[in-house]
Coordinates of C-alpha atoms and ligand atoms in Angstrom, one line a residue:
X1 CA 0.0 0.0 0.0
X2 CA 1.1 3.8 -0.1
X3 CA 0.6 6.1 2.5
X4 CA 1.0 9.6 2.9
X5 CA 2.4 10.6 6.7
X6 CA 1.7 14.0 7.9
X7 CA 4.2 14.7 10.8
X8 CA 6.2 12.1 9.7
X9 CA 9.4 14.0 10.7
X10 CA 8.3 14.2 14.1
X11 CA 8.6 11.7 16.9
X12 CA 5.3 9.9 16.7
X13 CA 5.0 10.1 12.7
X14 CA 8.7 9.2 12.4
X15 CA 8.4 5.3 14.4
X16 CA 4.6 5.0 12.6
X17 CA 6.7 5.6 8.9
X18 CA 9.5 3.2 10.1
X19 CA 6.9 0.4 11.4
X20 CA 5.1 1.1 7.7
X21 CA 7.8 0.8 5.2
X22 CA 8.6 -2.8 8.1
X23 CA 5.5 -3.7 6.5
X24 CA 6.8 -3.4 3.4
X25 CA 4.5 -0.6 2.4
X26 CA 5.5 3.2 0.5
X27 CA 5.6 5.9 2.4
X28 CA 5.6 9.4 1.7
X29 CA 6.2 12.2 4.8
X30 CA 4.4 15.7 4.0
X31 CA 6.2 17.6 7.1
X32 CA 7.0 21.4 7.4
X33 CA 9.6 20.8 10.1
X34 CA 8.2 23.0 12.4
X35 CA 9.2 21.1 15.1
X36 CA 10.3 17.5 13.7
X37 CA 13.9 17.0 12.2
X38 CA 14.7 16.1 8.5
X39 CA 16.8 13.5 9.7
X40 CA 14.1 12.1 12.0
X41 CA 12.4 11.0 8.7
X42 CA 13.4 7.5 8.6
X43 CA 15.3 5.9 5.7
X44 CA 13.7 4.6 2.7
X45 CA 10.5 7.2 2.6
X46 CA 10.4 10.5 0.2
X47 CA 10.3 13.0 1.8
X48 CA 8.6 16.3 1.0
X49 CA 9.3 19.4 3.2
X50 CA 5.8 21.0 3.4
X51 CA 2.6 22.1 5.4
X52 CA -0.5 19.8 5.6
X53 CA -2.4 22.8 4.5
X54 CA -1.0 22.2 1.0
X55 CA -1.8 18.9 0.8
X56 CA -3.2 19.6 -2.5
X57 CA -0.4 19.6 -4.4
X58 CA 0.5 16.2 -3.0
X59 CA -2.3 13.9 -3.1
X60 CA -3.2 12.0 -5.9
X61 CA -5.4 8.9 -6.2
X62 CA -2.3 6.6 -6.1
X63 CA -2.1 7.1 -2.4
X64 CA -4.3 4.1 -0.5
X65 CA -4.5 6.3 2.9
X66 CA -3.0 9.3 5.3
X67 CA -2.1 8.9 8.6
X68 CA -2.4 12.9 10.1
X69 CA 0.4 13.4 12.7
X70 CA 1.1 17.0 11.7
X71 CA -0.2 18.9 14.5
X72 CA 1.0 21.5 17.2
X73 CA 0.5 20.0 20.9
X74 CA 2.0 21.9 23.6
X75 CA -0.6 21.9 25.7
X76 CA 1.0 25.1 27.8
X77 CA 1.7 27.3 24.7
X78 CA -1.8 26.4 23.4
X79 CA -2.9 28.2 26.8
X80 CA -1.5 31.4 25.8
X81 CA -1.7 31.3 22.0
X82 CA -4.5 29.4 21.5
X83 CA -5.3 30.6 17.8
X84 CA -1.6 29.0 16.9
X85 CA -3.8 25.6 17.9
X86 CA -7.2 27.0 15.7
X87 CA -5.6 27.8 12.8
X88 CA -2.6 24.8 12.4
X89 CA -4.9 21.6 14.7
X90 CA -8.0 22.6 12.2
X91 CA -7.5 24.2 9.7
X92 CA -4.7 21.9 8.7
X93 CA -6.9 19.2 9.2
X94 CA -9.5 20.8 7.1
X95 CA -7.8 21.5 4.1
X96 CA -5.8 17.9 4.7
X97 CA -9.9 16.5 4.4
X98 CA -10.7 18.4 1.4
X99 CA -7.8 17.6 -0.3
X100 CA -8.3 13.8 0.2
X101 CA -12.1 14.2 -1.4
X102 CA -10.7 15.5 -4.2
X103 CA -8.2 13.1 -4.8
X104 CA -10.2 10.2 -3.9
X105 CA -7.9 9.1 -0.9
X106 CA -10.7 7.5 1.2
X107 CA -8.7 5.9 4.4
X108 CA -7.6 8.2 7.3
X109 CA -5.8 7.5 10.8
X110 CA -5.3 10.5 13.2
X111 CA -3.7 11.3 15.9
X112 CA -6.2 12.3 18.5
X113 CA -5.0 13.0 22.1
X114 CA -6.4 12.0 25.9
X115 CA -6.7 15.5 26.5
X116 CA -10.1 15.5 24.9
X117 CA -11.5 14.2 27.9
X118 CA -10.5 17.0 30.3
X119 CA -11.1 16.2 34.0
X120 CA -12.1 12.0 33.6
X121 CA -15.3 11.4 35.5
X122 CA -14.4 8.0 36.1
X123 CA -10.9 5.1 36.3
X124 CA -10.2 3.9 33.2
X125 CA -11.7 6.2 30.8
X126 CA -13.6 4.9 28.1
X127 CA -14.5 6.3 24.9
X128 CA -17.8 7.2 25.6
X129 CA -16.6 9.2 28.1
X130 CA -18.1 13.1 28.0
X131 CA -15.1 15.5 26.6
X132 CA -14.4 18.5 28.0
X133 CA -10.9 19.3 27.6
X134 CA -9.6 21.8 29.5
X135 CA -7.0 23.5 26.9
X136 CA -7.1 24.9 23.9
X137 CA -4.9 22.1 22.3
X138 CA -7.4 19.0 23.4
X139 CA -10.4 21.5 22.2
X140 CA -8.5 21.8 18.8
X141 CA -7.9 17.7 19.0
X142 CA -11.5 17.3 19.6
X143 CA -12.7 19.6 16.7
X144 CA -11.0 17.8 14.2
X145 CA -12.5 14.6 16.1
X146 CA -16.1 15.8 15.1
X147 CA -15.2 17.1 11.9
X148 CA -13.7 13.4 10.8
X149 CA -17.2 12.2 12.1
X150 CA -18.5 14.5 9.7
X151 CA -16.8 13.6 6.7
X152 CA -16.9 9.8 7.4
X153 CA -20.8 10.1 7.4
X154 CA -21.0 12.2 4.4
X155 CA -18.6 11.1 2.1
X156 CA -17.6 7.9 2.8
X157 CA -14.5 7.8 4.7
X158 CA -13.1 5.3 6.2
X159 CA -11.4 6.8 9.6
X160 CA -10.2 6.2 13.0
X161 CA -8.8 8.6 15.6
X162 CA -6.8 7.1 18.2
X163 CA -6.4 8.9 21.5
X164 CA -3.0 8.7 22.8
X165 CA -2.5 8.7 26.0
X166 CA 1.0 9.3 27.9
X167 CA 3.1 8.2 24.6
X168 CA 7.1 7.3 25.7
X169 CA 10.2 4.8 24.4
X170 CA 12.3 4.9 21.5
X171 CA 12.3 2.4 18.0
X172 CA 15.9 2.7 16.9
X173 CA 16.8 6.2 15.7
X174 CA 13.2 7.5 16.2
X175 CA 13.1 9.0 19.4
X176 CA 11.6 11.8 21.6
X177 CA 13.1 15.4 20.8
X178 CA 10.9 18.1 21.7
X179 CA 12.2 21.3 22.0
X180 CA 11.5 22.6 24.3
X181 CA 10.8 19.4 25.9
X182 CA 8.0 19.5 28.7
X183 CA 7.2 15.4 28.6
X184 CA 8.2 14.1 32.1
X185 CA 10.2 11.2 30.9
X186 CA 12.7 13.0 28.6
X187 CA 13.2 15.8 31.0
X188 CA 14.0 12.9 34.0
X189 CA 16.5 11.6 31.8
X190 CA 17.8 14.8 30.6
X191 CA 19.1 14.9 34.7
X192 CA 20.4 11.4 34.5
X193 CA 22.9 12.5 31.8
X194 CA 23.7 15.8 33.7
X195 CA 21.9 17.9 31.9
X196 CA 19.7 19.5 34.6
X197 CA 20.0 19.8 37.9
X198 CA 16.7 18.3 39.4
X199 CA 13.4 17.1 38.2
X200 CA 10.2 19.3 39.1
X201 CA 7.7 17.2 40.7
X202 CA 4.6 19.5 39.7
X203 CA 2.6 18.9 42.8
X204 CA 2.5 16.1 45.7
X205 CA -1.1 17.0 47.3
X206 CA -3.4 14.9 44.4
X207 CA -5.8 12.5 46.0
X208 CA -3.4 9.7 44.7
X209 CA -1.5 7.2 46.6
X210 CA 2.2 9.0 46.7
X211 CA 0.2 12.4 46.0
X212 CA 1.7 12.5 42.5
X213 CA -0.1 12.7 39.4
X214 CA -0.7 9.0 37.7
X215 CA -0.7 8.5 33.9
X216 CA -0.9 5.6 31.9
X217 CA 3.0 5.3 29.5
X218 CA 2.2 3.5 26.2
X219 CA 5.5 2.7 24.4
X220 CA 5.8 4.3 21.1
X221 CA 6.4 0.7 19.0
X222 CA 3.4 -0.2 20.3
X223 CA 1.3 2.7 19.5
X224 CA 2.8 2.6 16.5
X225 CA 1.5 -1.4 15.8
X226 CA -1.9 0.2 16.3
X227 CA -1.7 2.5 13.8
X228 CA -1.2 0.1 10.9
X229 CA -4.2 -2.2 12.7
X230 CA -6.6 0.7 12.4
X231 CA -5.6 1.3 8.9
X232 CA -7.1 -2.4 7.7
X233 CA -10.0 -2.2 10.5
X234 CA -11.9 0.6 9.6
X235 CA -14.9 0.7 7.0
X236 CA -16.4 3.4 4.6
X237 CA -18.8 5.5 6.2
X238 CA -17.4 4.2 10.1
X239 CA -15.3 6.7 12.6
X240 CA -13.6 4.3 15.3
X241 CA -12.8 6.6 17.8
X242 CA -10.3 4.6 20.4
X243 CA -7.9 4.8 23.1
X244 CA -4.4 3.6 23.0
X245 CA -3.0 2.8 26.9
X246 CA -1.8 -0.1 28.4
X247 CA -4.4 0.5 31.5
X248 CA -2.0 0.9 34.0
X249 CA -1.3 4.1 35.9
X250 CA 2.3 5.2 37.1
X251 CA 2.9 8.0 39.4
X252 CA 5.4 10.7 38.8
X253 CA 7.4 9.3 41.6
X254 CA 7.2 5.9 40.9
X255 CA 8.7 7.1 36.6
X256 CA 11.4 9.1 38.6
X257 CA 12.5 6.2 41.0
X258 CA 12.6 4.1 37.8
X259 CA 14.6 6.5 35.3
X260 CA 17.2 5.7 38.6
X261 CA 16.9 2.3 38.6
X262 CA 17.4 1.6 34.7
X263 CA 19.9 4.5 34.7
X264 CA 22.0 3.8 37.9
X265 CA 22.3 7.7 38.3
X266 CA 20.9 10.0 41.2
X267 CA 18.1 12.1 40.3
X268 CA 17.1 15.0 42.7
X269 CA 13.4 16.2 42.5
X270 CA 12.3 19.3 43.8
X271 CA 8.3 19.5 44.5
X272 CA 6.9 22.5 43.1
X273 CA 3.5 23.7 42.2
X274 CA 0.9 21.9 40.2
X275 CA 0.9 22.4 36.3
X276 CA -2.6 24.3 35.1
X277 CA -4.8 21.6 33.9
X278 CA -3.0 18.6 35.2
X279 CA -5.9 15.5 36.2
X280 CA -4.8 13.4 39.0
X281 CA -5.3 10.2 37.3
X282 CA -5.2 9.8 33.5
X283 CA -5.6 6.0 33.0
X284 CA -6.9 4.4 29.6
X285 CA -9.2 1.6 29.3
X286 CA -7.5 -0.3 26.5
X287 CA -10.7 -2.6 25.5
X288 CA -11.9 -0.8 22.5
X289 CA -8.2 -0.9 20.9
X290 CA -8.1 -5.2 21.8
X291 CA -11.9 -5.8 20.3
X292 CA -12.3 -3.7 17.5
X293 CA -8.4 -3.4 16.2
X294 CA -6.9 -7.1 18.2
X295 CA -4.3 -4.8 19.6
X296 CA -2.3 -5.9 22.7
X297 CA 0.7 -4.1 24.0
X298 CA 4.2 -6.2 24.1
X299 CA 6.2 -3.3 26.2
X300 CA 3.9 -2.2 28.6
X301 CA 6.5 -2.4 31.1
X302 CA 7.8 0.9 32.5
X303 CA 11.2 0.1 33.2
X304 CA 11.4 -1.1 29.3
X305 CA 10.2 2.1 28.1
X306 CA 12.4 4.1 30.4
X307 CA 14.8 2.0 28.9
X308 CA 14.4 2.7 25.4
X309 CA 14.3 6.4 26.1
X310 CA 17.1 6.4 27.8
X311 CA 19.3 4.2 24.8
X312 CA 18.0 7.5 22.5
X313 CA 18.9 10.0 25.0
X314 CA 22.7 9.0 25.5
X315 CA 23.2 8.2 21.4
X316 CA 21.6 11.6 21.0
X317 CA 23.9 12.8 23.8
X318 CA 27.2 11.5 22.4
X319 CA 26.2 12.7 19.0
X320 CA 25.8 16.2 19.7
Ligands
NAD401 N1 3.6 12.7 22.1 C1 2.5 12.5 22.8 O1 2.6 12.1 24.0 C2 1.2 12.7 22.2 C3 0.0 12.4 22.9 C4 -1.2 12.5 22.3 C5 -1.3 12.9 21.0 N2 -0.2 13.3 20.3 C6 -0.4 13.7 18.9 O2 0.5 13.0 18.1 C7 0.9 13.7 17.0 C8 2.4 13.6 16.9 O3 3.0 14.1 18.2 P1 4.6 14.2 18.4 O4 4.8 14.0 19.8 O5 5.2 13.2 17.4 O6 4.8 15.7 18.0 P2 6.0 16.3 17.1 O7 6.0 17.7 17.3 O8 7.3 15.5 17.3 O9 5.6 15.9 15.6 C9 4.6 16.7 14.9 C10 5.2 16.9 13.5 O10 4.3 17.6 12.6 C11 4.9 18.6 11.9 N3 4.0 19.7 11.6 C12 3.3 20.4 12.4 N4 2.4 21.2 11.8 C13 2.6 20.9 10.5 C14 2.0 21.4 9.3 N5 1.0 22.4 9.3 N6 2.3 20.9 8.1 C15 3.3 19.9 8.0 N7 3.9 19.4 9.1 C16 3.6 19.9 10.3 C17 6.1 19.0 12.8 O11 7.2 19.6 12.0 C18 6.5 17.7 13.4 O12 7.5 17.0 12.7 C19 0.4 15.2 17.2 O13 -0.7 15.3 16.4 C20 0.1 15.2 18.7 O14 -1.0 16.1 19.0 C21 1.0 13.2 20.9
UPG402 O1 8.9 18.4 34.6 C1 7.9 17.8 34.8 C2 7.0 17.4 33.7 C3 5.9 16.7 33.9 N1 5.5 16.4 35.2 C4 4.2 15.7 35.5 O2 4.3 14.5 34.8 C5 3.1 14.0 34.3 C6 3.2 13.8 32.8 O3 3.4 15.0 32.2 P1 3.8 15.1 30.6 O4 4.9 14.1 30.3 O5 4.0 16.5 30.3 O6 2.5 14.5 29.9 P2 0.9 15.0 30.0 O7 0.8 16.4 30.5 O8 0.3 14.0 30.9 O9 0.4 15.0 28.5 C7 0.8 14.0 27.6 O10 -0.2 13.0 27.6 C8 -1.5 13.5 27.3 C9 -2.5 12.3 27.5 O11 -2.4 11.8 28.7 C10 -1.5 14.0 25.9 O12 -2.8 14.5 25.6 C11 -0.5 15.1 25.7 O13 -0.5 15.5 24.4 C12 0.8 14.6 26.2 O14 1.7 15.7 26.2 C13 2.1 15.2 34.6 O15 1.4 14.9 35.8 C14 3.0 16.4 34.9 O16 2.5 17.3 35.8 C15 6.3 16.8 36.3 O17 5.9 16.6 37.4 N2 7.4 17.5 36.0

């Protein structure tokens, strides 16, 4: 098959092309490089340095499917400049759907988030959950969820929109390189290698056993495995809307005290003040992913993850 992969020079979009052309499928990566890196794009797919908002030009009906990475999602920035999230989260998307009309491209995966649920109502949370996110980035991630619906119903596609939840690891060069970074696990490491001095521990008063927040850590590989299920499971007209977790929750103490276990270096923490918007407990319920896609995670260990991530982080460290 051939695919087109928005964001495909990104972390996320980067392992999902790898896993692809795996598979033994073509792969093209639309990417602006707005915040990915060219040389994230991994080997053996064109690449074309360009916004989704020109999709346009790209598409043609030789291309079997997208899978829609391209996205800002900083959930703190979309806070403060929250029509940077309207105008790149939508209307990207927007023209990305029109463009794929035109040319006939009738499959679609995207890359929607947990933060549409906002505050959970219940432990795990399902997808019939209510959504209220509580930025501006999960409200943009939520839009584009609806307008998906839309277009599935109308015209036909055939489209699923999996919502991440806290996504971490390394596949082989494809790693996490935000910048600036603001994921816990990267910044933790980031101390192991010296980098920083401590880790901020954004709050210890949550009603949670340690008084940390919990989140649920999905390895990247395996988030990336579901992507090319949901590609073959989805039908025309259908929008699968579905969680990927493993359905266990990890406190930020408990990812600290492992980052020093799989690292074997010290890592101070200071506790400071809770982040803006921050649930307690973010924790997936995984069912929908195993019934409708047969998706089970292989590396939902923590310390296996942290191990991954920290592999990238020293190569990228002794590259620099
Ligand atoms: N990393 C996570 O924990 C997480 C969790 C939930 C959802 N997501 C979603 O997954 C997707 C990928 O996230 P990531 O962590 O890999 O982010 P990333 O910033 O590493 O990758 C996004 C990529 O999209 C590109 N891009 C952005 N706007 C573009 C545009 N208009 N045209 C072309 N390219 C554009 C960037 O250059 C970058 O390479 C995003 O849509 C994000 O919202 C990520
Ligand atoms: O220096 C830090 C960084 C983070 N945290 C905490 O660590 C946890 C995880 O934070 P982070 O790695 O920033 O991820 P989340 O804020 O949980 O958000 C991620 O996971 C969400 C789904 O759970 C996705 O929607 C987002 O896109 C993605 O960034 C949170 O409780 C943070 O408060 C700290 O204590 N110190």
């Amino acid at each position: 098959m051939k695919y087109l992969v928005t964001g495909g020079a990104g972390y996320v979009g980067s392992v999902v092309a790898a896993h692809l052309l795996e598979a033994g499928h073509e792969v093209t990566v639309l990417d602006d490089l707005s915040t990915g890196f060219r040389e994230g794009v991994p080997a053996g797919a064109r690449f074309i340095e360009g916004r989704v908002q020109d999709a346009a030009r790209h598409l043609d009906a030789s291309y079997d499917g997208v899978l829609h990475f391209a996205a800002f999602s900083q959930v703190g920035e979309s806070v403060t400049d929250p029509e940077k999230y309207w105008v790149n989260n939508v209307g990207g998307t927007m023209a990305l759907l029109a463009a794929m009309r035109d040319a006939g491209v009738r499959r679609l995966v995207f890359s929607s988030t947990a933060a549409t649920y906002g505050e959970p109502v219940s432990t795990p949370v399902t997808e019939t959950d209510p959504t209220a996110p509580t930025s501006p980035y999960g409200a943009s991630k939520l839009a584009v969820d609806h307008m998906i619906t839309g277009e599935a119903r109308a015209h036909g596609l055939a489209a699923a929109s999996l919502r991440y939840f806290n996504v971490a690891g390394a596949y082989g060069d494809c790693g996490e390189r935000h910048d600036p970074e603001s994921h816990l696990i990267p910044l933790v490491l980031q101390v192991a290698l010296g980098g920083r001095q401590s880790i901020s521990v954004y709050g210890d008063d949550y009603p949670t056993p340690d008084g940390t927040c919990v989140r649920d850590y999905i390895h990247v590989a395996d988030l990336a495995e579901a992507h090319l299920l949901a590609m073959d499971a989805v039908t025309p007209g259908e929008h699968l809307i579905c969680n990927l977790g493993n359905g266990n929750g990890f406190s930020v103490r408990e990812v600290i005290e492992t980052v020093r276990e799989v690292t074997g270096h010290p890592v101070p923490e200071v506790v400071a003040a809770r982040r803006a918007g921050d649930p307690a407990v973010l924790v997936a319920s995984a069912v929908t992913a195993r019934e409708r896609l047969g998706w089970q995670p292989s590396r939902p260990d923590l310390a296996g993850i942290v191990a991954d991530a920290w592999e990238f982080a020293r190569k990228r460290e002794a590259g620099r």
